[in-house]
CSV table of C-alpha atoms and ligand atoms in Angstrom, one decimal:
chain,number,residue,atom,x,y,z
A,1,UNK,CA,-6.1,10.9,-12.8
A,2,UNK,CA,-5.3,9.9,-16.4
A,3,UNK,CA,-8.6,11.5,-18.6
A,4,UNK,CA,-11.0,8.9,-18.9
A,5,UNK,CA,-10.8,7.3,-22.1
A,6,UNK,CA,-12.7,5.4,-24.6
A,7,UNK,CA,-10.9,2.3,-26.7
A,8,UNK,CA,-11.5,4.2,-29.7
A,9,UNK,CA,-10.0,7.8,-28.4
A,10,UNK,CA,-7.7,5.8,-26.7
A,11,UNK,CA,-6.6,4.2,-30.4
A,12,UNK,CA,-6.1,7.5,-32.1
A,13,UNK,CA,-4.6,9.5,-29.6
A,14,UNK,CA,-1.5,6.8,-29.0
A,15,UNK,CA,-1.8,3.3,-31.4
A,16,UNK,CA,-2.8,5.2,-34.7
A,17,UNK,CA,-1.1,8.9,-34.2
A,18,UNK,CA,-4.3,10.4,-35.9
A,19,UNK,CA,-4.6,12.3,-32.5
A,20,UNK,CA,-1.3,14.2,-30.9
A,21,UNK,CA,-0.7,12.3,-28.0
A,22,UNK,CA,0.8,15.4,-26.7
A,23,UNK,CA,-3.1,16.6,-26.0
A,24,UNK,CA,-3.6,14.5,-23.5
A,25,UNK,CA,-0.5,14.9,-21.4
A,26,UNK,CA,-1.3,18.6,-21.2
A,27,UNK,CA,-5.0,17.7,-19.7
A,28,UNK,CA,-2.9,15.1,-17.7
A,29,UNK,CA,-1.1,18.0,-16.3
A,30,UNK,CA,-3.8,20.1,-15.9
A,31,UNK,CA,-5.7,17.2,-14.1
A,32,UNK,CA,-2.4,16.9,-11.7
A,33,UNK,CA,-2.4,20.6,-10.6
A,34,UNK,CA,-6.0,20.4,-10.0
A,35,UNK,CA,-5.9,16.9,-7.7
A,36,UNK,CA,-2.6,19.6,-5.8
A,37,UNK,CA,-5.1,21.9,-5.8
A,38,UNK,CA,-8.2,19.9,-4.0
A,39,UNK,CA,-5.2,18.4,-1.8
A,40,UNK,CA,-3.8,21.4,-0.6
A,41,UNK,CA,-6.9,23.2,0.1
A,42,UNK,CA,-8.4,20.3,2.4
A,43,UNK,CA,-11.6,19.5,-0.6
A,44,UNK,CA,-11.0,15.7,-0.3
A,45,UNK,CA,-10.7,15.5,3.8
A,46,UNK,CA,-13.9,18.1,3.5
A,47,UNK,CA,-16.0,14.9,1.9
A,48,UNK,CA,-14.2,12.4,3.6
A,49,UNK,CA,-18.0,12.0,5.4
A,50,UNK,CA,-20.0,11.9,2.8
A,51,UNK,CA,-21.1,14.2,-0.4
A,52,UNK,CA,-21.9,18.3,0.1
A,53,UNK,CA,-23.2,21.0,-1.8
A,54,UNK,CA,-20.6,23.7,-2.7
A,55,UNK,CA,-21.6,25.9,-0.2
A,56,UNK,CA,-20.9,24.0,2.2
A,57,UNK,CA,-17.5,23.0,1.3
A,58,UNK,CA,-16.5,26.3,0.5
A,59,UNK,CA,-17.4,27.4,4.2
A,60,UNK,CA,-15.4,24.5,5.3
A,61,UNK,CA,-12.4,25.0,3.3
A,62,UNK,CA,-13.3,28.7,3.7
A,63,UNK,CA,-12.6,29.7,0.2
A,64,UNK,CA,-14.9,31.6,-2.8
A,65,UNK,CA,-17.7,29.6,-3.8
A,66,UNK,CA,-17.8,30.1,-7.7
A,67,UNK,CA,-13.9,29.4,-7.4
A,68,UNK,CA,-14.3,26.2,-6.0
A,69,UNK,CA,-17.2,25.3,-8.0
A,70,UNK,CA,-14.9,25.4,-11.1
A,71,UNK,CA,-12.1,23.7,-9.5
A,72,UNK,CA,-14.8,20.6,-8.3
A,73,UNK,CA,-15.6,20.8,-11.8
A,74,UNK,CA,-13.0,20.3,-13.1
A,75,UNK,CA,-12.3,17.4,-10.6
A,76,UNK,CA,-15.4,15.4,-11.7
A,77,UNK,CA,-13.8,15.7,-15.3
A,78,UNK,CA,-10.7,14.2,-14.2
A,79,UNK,CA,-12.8,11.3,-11.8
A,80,UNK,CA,-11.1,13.2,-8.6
A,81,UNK,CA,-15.1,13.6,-7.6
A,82,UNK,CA,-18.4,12.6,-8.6
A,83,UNK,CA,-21.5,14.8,-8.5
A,84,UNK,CA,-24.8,14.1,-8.2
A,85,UNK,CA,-27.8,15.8,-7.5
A,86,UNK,CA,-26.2,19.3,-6.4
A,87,UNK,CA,-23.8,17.7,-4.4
A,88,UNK,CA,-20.1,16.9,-4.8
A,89,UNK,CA,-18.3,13.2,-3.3
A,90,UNK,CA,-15.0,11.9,-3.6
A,91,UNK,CA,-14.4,9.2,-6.1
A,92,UNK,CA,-14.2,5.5,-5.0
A,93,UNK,CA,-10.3,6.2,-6.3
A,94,UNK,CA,-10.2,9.0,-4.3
A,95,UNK,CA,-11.6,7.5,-1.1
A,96,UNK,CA,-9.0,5.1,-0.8
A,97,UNK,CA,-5.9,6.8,-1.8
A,98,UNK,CA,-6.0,10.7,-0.8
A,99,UNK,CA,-7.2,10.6,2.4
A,100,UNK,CA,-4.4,11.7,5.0
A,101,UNK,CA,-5.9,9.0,7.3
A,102,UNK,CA,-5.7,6.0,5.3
A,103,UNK,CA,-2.7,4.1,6.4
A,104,UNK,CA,-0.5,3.7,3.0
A,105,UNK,CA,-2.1,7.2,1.8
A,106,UNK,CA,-1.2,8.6,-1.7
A,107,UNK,CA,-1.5,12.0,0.0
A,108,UNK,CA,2.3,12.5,1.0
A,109,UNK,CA,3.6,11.6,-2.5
A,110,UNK,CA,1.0,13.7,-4.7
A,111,UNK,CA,1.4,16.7,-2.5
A,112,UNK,CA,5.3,16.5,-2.3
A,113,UNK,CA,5.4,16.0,-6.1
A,114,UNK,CA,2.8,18.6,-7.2
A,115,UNK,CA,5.0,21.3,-4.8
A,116,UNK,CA,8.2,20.3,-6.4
A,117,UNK,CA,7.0,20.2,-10.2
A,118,UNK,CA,4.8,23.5,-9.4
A,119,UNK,CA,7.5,25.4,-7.8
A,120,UNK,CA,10.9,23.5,-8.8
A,121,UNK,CA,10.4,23.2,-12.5
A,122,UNK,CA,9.2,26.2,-13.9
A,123,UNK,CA,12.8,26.8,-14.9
A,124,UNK,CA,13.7,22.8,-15.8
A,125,UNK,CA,15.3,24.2,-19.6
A,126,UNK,CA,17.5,26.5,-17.0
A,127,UNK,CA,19.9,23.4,-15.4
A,128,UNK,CA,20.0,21.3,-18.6
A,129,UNK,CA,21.3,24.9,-20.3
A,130,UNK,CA,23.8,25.7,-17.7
A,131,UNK,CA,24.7,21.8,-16.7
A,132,UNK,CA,23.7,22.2,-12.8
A,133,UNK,CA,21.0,22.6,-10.8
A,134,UNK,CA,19.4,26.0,-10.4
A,135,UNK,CA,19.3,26.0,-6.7
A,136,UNK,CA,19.7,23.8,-3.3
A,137,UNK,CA,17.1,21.4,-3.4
A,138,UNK,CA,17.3,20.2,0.8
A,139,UNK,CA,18.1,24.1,1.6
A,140,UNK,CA,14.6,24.6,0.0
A,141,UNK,CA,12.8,21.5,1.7
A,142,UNK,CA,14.2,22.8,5.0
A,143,UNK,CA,12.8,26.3,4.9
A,144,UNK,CA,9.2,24.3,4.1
A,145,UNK,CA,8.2,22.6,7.2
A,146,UNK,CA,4.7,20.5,5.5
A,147,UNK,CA,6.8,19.5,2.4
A,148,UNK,CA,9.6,18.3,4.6
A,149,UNK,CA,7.1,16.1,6.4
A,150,UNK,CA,5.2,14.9,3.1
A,151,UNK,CA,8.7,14.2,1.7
A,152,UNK,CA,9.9,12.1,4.9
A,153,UNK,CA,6.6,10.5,5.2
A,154,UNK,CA,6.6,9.2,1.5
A,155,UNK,CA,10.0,7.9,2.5
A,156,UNK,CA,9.4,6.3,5.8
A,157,UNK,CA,6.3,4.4,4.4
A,158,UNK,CA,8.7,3.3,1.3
A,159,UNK,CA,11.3,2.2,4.2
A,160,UNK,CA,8.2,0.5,5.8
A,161,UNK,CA,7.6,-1.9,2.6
A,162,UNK,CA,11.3,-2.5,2.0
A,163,UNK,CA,12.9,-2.6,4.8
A,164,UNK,CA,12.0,-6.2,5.8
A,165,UNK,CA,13.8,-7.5,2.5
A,166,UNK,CA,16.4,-5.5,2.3
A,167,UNK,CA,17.4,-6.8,5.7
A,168,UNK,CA,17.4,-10.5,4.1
A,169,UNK,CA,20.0,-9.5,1.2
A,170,UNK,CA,22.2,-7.8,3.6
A,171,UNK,CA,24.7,-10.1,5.7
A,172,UNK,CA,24.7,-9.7,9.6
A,173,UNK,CA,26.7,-7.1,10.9
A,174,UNK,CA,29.0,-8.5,13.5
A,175,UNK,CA,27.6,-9.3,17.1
A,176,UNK,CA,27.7,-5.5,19.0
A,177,UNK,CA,28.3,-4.0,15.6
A,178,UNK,CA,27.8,-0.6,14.5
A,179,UNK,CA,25.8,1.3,11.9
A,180,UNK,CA,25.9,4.6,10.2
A,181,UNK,CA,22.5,5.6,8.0
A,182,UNK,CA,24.0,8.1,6.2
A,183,UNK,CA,21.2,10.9,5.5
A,184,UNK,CA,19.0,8.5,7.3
A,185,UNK,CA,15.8,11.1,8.1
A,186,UNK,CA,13.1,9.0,9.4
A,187,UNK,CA,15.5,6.1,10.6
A,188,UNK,CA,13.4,3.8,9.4
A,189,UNK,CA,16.0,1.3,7.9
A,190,UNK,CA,18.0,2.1,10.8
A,191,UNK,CA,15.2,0.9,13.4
A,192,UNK,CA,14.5,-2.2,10.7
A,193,UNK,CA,18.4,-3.3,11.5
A,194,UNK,CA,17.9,-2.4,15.0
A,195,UNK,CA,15.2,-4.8,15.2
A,196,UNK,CA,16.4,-7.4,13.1
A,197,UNK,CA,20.1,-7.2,15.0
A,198,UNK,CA,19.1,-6.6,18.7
A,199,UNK,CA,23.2,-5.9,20.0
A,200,UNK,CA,23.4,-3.4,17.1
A,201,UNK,CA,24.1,0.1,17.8
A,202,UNK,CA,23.2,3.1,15.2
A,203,UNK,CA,24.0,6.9,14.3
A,204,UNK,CA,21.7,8.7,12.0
A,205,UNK,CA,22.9,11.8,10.7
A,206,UNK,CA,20.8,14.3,8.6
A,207,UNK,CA,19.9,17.9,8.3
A,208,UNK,CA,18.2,19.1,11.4
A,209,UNK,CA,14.9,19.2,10.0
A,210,UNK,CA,14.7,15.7,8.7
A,211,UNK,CA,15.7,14.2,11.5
A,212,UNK,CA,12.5,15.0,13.2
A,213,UNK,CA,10.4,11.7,12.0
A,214,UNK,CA,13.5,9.9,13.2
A,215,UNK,CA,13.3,11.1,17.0
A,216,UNK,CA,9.8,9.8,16.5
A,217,UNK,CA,10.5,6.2,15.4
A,218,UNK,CA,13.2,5.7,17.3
A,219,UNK,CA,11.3,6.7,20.5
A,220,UNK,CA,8.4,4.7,19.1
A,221,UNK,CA,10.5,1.8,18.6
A,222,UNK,CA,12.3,2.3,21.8
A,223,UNK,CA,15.7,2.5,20.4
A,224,UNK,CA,16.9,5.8,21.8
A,225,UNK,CA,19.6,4.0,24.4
A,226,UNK,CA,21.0,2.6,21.1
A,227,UNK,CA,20.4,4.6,18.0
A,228,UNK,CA,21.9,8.2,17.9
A,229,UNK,CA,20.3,10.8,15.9
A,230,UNK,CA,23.0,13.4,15.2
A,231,UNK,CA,22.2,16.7,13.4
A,232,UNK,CA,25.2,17.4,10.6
A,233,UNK,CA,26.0,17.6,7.0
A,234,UNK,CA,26.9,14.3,5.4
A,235,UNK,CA,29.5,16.0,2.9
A,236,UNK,CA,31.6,18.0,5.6
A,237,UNK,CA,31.0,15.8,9.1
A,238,UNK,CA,33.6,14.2,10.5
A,239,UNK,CA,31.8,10.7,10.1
A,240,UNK,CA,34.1,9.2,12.7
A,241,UNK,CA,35.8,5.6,12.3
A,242,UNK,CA,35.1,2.0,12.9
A,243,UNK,CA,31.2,1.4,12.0
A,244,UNK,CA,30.6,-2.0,10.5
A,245,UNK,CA,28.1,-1.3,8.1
A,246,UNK,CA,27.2,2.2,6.3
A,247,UNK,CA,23.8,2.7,4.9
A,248,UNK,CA,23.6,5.2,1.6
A,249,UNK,CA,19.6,4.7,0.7
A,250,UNK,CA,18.6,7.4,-1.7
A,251,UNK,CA,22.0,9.3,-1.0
A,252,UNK,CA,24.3,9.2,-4.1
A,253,UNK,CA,21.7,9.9,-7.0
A,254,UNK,CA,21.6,13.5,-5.0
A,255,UNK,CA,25.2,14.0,-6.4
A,256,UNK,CA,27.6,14.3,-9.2
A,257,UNK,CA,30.6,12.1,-9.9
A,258,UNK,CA,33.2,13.8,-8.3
A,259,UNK,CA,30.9,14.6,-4.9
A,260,UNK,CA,30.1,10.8,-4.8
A,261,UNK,CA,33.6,9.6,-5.1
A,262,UNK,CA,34.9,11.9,-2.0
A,263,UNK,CA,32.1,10.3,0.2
A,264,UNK,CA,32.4,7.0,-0.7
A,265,UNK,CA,36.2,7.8,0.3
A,266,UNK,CA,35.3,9.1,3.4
A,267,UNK,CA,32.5,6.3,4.1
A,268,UNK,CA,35.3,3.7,3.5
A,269,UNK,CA,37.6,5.3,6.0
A,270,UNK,CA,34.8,5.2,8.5
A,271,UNK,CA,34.4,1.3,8.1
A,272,UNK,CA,36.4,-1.1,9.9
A,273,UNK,CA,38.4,-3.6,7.2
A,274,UNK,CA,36.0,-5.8,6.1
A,275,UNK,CA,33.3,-3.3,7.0
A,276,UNK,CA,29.9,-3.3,4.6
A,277,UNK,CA,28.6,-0.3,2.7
A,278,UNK,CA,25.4,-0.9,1.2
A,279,UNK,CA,23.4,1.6,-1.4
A,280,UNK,CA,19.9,1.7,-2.2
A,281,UNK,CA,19.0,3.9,-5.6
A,282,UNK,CA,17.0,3.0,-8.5
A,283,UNK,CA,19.8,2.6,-10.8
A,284,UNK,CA,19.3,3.6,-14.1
A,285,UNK,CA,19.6,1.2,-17.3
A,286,UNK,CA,18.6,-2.2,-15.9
A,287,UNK,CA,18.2,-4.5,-18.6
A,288,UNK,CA,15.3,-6.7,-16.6
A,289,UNK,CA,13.3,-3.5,-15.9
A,290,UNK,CA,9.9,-4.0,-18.1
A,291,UNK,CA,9.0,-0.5,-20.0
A,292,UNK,CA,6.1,1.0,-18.1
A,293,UNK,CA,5.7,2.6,-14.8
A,294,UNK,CA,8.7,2.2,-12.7
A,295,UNK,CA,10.9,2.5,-15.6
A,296,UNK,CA,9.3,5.5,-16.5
A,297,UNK,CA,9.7,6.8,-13.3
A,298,UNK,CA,13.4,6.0,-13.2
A,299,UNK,CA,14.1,8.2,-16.3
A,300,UNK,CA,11.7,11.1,-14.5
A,301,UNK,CA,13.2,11.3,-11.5
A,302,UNK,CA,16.9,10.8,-13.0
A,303,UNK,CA,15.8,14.2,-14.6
A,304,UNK,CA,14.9,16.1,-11.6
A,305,UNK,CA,17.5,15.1,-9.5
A,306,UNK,CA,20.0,16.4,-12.0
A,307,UNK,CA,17.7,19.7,-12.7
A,308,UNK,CA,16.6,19.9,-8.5
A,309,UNK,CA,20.6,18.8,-7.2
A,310,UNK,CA,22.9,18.1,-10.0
A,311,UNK,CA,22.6,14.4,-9.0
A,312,UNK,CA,21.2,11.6,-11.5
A,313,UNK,CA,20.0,7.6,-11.2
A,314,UNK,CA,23.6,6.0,-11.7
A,315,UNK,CA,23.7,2.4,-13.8
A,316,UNK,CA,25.8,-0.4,-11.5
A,317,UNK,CA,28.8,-0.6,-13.6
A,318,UNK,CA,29.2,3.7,-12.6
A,319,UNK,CA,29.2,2.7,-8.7
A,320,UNK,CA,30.7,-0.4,-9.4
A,321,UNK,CA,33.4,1.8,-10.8
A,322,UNK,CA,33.3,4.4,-8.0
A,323,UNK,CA,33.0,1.8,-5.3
A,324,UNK,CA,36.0,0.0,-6.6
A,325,UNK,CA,38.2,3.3,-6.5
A,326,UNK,CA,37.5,4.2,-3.7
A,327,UNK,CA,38.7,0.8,-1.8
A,328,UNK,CA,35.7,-1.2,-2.1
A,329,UNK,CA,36.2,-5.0,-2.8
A,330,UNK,CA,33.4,-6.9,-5.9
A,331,UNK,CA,30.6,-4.5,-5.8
A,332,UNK,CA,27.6,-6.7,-6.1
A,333,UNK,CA,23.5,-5.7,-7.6
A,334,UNK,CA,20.7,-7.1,-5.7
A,335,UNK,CA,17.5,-6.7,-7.0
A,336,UNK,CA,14.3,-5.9,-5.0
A,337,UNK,CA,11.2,-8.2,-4.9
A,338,UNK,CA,8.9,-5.1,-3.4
A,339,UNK,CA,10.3,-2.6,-6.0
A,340,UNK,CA,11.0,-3.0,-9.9
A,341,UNK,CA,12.9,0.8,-9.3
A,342,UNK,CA,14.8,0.3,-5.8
A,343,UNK,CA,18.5,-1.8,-6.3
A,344,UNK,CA,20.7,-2.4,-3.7
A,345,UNK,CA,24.2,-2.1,-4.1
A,346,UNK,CA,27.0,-3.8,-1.3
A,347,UNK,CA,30.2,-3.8,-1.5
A,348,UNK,CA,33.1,-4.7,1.2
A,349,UNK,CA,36.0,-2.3,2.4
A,350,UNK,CA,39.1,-4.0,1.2
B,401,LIG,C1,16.2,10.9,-0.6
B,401,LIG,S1,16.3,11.1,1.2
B,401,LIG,C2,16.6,9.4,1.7
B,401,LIG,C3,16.2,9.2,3.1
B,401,LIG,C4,16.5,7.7,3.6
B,401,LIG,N1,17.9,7.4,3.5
B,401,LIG,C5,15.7,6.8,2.7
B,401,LIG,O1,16.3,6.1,1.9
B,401,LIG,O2,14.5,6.7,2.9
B,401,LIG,C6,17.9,11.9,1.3
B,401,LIG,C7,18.2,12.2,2.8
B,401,LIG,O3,19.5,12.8,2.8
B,401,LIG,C8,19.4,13.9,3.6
B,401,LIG,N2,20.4,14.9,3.2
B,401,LIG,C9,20.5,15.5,2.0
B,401,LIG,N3,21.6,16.3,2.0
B,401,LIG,C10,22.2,16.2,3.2
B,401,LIG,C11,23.4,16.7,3.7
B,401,LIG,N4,24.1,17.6,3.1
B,401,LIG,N5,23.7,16.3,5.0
B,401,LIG,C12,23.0,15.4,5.7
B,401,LIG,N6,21.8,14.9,5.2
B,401,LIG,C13,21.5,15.2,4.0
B,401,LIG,C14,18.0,14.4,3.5
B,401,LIG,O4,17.6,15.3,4.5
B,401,LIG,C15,17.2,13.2,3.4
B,401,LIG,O5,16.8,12.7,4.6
């Protein structure tokens, strides 16, 4: 959590530049790794009855006593904890977001994020030197099973908040259309249409691994007569022909130029005339965007996409662009109620 401030540190630190502001994004940091930290080694599911005493944690979590007793420290500085009278409780803050229980848990994203900036960044100067990224980003979530899940979970719960709108902006798909999520995972978009559209029928293809939380929620959902969940790579599979509408959430920002202009060629062979592909990203350089935390996030995550896949947030006008070449008919932006990052992107297959 952000260090607690008061007006006055707050003042010199970034209104009055007495202070490098710099200072406090390093205990920012710090306070990051440590929440990874008390995340990863089960402290806040530990105190999710109550306060403790070190001791006690420590033989839960079954780790070195004076170890932990500097990394709860720590964690009261940064309002992860409180402690009082010997023992140690999670903050009101802490409570409601980092539990694994909690229904729209914080948990997934803050451990998915601290693995990727601990393990993927260390070499961040290395991409932006050599123009590429520095390794295979979904080669590297596959071979880590709990990352993988946090990573789909994060997204599911996102499809789970935006999935009722998007389904609004999107015109109906023909009456016993067809649908291809494109690097679909959890398939939750794909059981969203399936509800919304009850003739539709639906392939998701991922990576093996992903597809996991789909066979979940489409079992859940009781979709599995009409929603195929087929195991394959996106940028070599033989996507097959005559789907009415092609779902790319999240996909193109994982690629260059040049890899996003062969898909969208091959997605437009795969739609029937008059077929509908529609993208979601968060699309860089939208003039509505206030400055603050989505925007911010935007430019961050542009950043590590390029440095984790060689990928980037692309502006409208750029798919417009690609969209257009590669048979698509008045590319159109749609923005998002639920989400002041998330754009949707349609266009039609001439
Ligand atoms: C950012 S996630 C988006 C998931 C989902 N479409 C959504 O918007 O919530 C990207 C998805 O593409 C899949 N993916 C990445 N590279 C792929 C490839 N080469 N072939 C198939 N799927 C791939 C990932 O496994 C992951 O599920």
């Amino acid at each position: 959590m952000p260090v607690p401030l008061s007006p006055e540190v707050l003042r010199a630190f970034i209104e009055s530049d007495e202070a490098p502001s710099a200072h406090l994004d390093m205990l920012n940091a710090i306070s990051f790794r440590t929440a990874g930290a008390g995340l990863r080694l089960g402290v806040f599911e530990a105190l999710a009855d109550g306060p403790l005493p070190v001791t006690t944690i420590a033989e839960r979590v079954g780790v070195d006593p004076l170890g932990l007793r500097l990394l709860l420290d720590a964690l009261v500085g940064f309002n992860y904890l409180t402690h009082t009278d010997g023992t140690y409780a999670n903050s009101a803050n802490t409570t409601r977001w980092l539990l694994r229980s909690v229904p729209d848990s914080f948990a997934p994203v803050l451990s998915f994020w601290s693995t990727v900036l601990t393990e993927l960044w260390g070499d961040l100067e290395s991409s932006i030197r050599q123009g590429g990224p520095t390794g295979d980003f979904y080669a590297w979530l596959e071979r880590r099973p709990e990352t993988l899940r946090d990573f789909q979970t994060m997204l599911r719960r996102l499809s789970g908040w935006l999935a009722e709108e998007v389904i609004t902006l999107v015109p109906a798909p023909p009456a016993n259309g067809r649908l291809l999520d494109l690097g679909g995972g959890h398939a939750g978009y794909t059981a969203a249409f399936c509800a919304a559209y009850p003739q539709l029928r639906a392939t998701v293809l991922d990576l093996p691994g992903a597809l996991a939380q789909g066979r979940a929620v489409v079992d859940t959902a009781g979709l599995a007569d009409r929603v195929e969940l087929r195991p394959g790579d996106l940028l070599t599979a033989d996507l097959g022909t005559g789907y009415d509408l092609v779902l790319l959430f999240n996909i193109v920002h994982g690629y260059d130029e040049r890899q996003v202009a062969a898909l969208l060629d091959r997605v437009a062979a795969a739609l029937n005339p008059g077929g509908r592909v529609v993208l979601l990203e968060p699309l860089a350089e939208v003039p509505q965007r206030p400055p603050g935390v989505a925007d911010a996030f935007v430019r961050a995550f542009s950043l590590n996409l390029f440095h984790t896949q060689g990928g980037r947030a692309y502006a409208f006008d750029e798919l417009a662009k690609l969209l257009t070449e590669a048979g698509f008919d008045e590319p159109e932006e749609r923005m998002l109620t639920r989400s002041d990052a998330d754009h949707l992107v349609l266009a039609t297959r001439a």
